[in-house]
Amino acid sequence: MASAADLAAAMKTIFQNNPNLSIGTVAALTNAAIEENPAAAADFAGAATEARPDDALQITRATVQVAPIQTAAIAAAAADEGVIVDDGDVADEVSNQTDLHEDAILEEAAVASIEDDAVVTDIADVDDEGNFDDENPSQDSSST
């Protein structure tokens, strides 16, 4: 089985040799690779932005839209390639997608917490697995 680095290199070659692929297609293929191996999100996003440097900002934007959970890794890969990830549009997209992801975690945890007679009101009340962290709830006024 090919390693993530081998797959990223193959993706880069494909993207370089097929300049007519749309940004959406590049983002979708990158997302498919990320879904198969989320730990290598930065490698795959980096391959796409290295292969198409003129389109790197748009690819980053599109990849963030299709792979919101890996936004930090995608933004880091883009930064490594010199893409200004704090550009208003990309920063807003990363923020929006992150907020949507946090909202989904909160919603899932809130439903689960009903069974425990707990109230989840803050992302800080949710552990890394999306479960209510009743041992370390947030201390803000909204969760008391």
mmCIF file of C-alpha atoms in Angstrom:
data_model
loop_
_atom_site.group_PDB
_atom_site.id
_atom_site.type_symbol
_atom_site.label_atom_id
_atom_site.label_comp_id
_atom_site.label_asym_id
_atom_site.label_seq_id
_atom_site.Cartn_x
_atom_site.Cartn_y
_atom_site.Cartn_z
ATOM 1 C CA MET A 1 0.000 0.000 0.000
ATOM 2 C CA ALA A 2 1.317 3.447 -0.913
ATOM 3 C CA SER A 3 2.318 5.824 1.840
ATOM 4 C CA ALA A 4 0.687 9.215 2.283
ATOM 5 C CA ALA A 5 3.857 10.848 0.940
ATOM 6 C CA ASP A 6 3.728 8.647 -2.189
ATOM 7 C CA LEU A 7 0.072 9.492 -2.731
ATOM 8 C CA ALA A 8 0.743 13.208 -2.227
ATOM 9 C CA ALA A 9 3.578 13.051 -4.785
ATOM 10 C CA ALA A 10 1.327 11.245 -7.271
ATOM 11 C CA MET A 11 -1.422 13.819 -6.733
ATOM 12 C CA LYS A 12 1.048 16.656 -7.314
ATOM 13 C CA THR A 13 2.163 15.054 -10.596
ATOM 14 C CA ILE A 14 -1.428 14.560 -11.741
ATOM 15 C CA PHE A 15 -2.365 18.158 -10.904
ATOM 16 C CA GLN A 16 0.752 19.532 -12.656
ATOM 17 C CA ASN A 17 0.247 17.411 -15.769
ATOM 18 C CA ASN A 18 -3.455 18.214 -16.072
ATOM 19 C CA PRO A 19 -3.738 22.010 -15.913
ATOM 20 C CA ASN A 20 -7.286 21.866 -17.279
ATOM 21 C CA LEU A 21 -8.603 20.262 -14.083
ATOM 22 C CA SER A 22 -10.897 22.751 -12.415
ATOM 23 C CA ILE A 23 -10.141 24.113 -8.966
ATOM 24 C CA GLY A 24 -13.257 22.309 -7.726
ATOM 25 C CA THR A 25 -11.977 19.005 -9.111
ATOM 26 C CA VAL A 26 -8.550 19.518 -7.531
ATOM 27 C CA ALA A 27 -10.249 20.347 -4.212
ATOM 28 C CA ALA A 28 -12.581 17.341 -4.463
ATOM 29 C CA LEU A 29 -9.707 14.942 -5.217
ATOM 30 C CA THR A 30 -7.709 16.465 -2.366
ATOM 31 C CA ASN A 31 -10.709 16.059 -0.064
ATOM 32 C CA ALA A 32 -11.123 12.416 -1.081
ATOM 33 C CA ALA A 33 -7.490 11.749 -0.148
ATOM 34 C CA ILE A 34 -7.954 13.608 3.154
ATOM 35 C CA GLU A 35 -11.034 11.529 3.967
ATOM 36 C CA GLU A 36 -8.993 8.357 3.417
ATOM 37 C CA ASN A 37 -6.112 9.595 5.572
ATOM 38 C CA PRO A 38 -7.001 12.670 7.682
ATOM 39 C CA ALA A 39 -3.610 12.627 9.408
ATOM 40 C CA ALA A 40 -1.997 13.488 6.064
ATOM 41 C CA ALA A 41 -4.281 16.442 5.296
ATOM 42 C CA ALA A 42 -1.354 18.862 5.185
ATOM 43 C CA ASP A 43 0.553 16.609 2.740
ATOM 44 C CA PHE A 44 -2.390 16.371 0.359
ATOM 45 C CA ALA A 45 -3.312 20.054 0.562
ATOM 46 C CA GLY A 46 0.358 20.908 0.117
ATOM 47 C CA ALA A 47 0.562 18.752 -3.009
ATOM 48 C CA ALA A 48 -2.361 20.611 -4.542
ATOM 49 C CA THR A 49 -1.028 24.078 -3.765
ATOM 50 C CA GLU A 50 2.530 23.177 -4.873
ATOM 51 C CA ALA A 51 1.253 21.779 -8.153
ATOM 52 C CA ARG A 52 -0.911 24.791 -8.936
ATOM 53 C CA PRO A 53 0.807 27.794 -7.262
ATOM 54 C CA ASP A 54 -1.128 30.332 -9.349
ATOM 55 C CA ASP A 55 -4.379 28.842 -8.074
ATOM 56 C CA ALA A 56 -3.177 28.101 -4.537
ATOM 57 C CA LEU A 57 -5.426 30.637 -2.818
ATOM 58 C CA GLN A 58 -8.536 29.408 -4.651
ATOM 59 C CA ILE A 59 -7.584 25.754 -4.077
ATOM 60 C CA THR A 60 -7.085 26.442 -0.383
ATOM 61 C CA ARG A 61 -10.467 28.166 -0.224
ATOM 62 C CA ALA A 62 -12.202 25.290 -2.043
ATOM 63 C CA THR A 63 -10.418 22.588 -0.036
ATOM 64 C CA VAL A 64 -11.405 24.253 3.222
ATOM 65 C CA GLN A 65 -15.017 24.216 2.029
ATOM 66 C CA VAL A 66 -14.981 20.493 1.282
ATOM 67 C CA ALA A 67 -12.802 19.425 4.229
ATOM 68 C CA PRO A 68 -13.753 21.722 7.103
ATOM 69 C CA ILE A 69 -12.518 19.426 9.852
ATOM 70 C CA GLN A 70 -8.953 19.683 8.559
ATOM 71 C CA THR A 71 -8.943 23.483 8.137
ATOM 72 C CA ALA A 72 -5.936 24.043 10.395
ATOM 73 C CA ALA A 73 -3.805 21.515 8.501
ATOM 74 C CA ILE A 74 -4.940 22.878 5.141
ATOM 75 C CA ALA A 75 -4.198 26.446 6.207
ATOM 76 C CA ALA A 76 -0.764 25.372 7.479
ATOM 77 C CA ALA A 77 0.010 23.620 4.194
ATOM 78 C CA ALA A 78 -1.040 26.713 2.285
ATOM 79 C CA ALA A 79 1.160 28.881 4.515
ATOM 80 C CA ASP A 80 4.101 26.571 3.810
ATOM 81 C CA GLU A 81 3.580 27.268 0.121
ATOM 82 C CA GLY A 82 3.514 31.014 0.677
ATOM 83 C CA VAL A 83 -0.249 31.395 0.361
ATOM 84 C CA ILE A 84 -1.511 34.177 2.571
ATOM 85 C CA VAL A 85 -3.977 32.227 4.665
ATOM 86 C CA ASP A 86 -4.952 35.212 6.739
ATOM 87 C CA ASP A 87 -6.367 36.825 3.613
ATOM 88 C CA GLY A 88 -9.883 37.947 4.531
ATOM 89 C CA ASP A 89 -11.770 35.424 2.418
ATOM 90 C CA VAL A 90 -9.765 32.377 3.452
ATOM 91 C CA ALA A 91 -9.630 33.410 7.103
ATOM 92 C CA ASP A 92 -13.396 33.960 7.058
ATOM 93 C CA GLU A 93 -13.966 30.606 5.366
ATOM 94 C CA VAL A 94 -11.748 28.799 7.871
ATOM 95 C CA SER A 95 -13.560 30.562 10.699
ATOM 96 C CA ASN A 96 -17.004 29.811 9.267
ATOM 97 C CA GLN A 97 -16.215 26.151 8.657
ATOM 98 C CA THR A 98 -14.640 25.800 12.109
ATOM 99 C CA ASP A 99 -17.704 27.412 13.686
ATOM 100 C CA LEU A 100 -19.982 25.038 11.773
ATOM 101 C CA HIS A 101 -17.894 22.072 12.930
ATOM 102 C CA GLU A 102 -17.982 23.273 16.555
ATOM 103 C CA ASP A 103 -21.740 23.831 16.291
ATOM 104 C CA ALA A 104 -22.183 20.268 15.023
ATOM 105 C CA ILE A 105 -20.103 18.917 17.918
ATOM 106 C CA LEU A 106 -22.115 20.988 20.385
ATOM 107 C CA GLU A 107 -25.401 19.815 18.922
ATOM 108 C CA GLU A 108 -24.340 16.171 19.066
ATOM 109 C CA ALA A 109 -23.013 16.544 22.611
ATOM 110 C CA ALA A 110 -26.120 18.413 23.730
ATOM 111 C CA VAL A 111 -28.338 15.582 22.546
ATOM 112 C CA ALA A 112 -26.117 13.043 24.300
ATOM 113 C CA SER A 113 -25.955 15.143 27.460
ATOM 114 C CA ILE A 114 -29.740 15.110 27.852
ATOM 115 C CA GLU A 115 -29.400 11.465 28.807
ATOM 116 C CA ASP A 116 -26.985 12.497 31.575
ATOM 117 C CA ASP A 117 -29.164 15.398 32.788
ATOM 118 C CA ALA A 118 -26.348 17.762 31.844
ATOM 119 C CA VAL A 119 -26.380 20.974 29.864
ATOM 120 C CA VAL A 120 -23.797 21.704 27.182
ATOM 121 C CA THR A 121 -23.600 25.374 26.336
ATOM 122 C CA ASP A 122 -19.985 25.905 25.402
ATOM 123 C CA ILE A 123 -17.490 24.093 23.165
ATOM 124 C CA ALA A 124 -15.233 23.986 26.247
ATOM 125 C CA ASP A 125 -17.759 21.585 27.810
ATOM 126 C CA VAL A 126 -17.062 19.010 25.090
ATOM 127 C CA ASP A 127 -14.047 16.696 25.092
ATOM 128 C CA ASP A 128 -12.006 15.734 22.025
ATOM 129 C CA GLU A 129 -14.371 12.880 21.182
ATOM 130 C CA GLY A 130 -17.435 15.148 21.188
ATOM 131 C CA ASN A 131 -18.701 13.977 24.588
ATOM 132 C CA PHE A 132 -19.827 16.198 27.436
ATOM 133 C CA ASP A 133 -16.904 16.761 29.781
ATOM 134 C CA ASP A 134 -18.746 16.730 33.095
ATOM 135 C CA GLU A 135 -15.511 16.611 35.077
ATOM 136 C CA ASN A 136 -14.207 19.872 33.622
ATOM 137 C CA PRO A 137 -17.163 22.003 32.544
ATOM 138 C CA SER A 138 -16.455 25.552 31.481
ATOM 139 C CA GLN A 139 -16.604 28.144 34.200
ATOM 140 C CA ASP A 140 -18.357 30.879 32.272
ATOM 141 C CA SER A 141 -21.766 32.134 33.337
ATOM 142 C CA SER A 142 -23.519 30.538 30.366
ATOM 143 C CA SER A 143 -22.820 26.998 31.580
ATOM 144 C CA THR A 144 -23.945 27.353 35.178
#
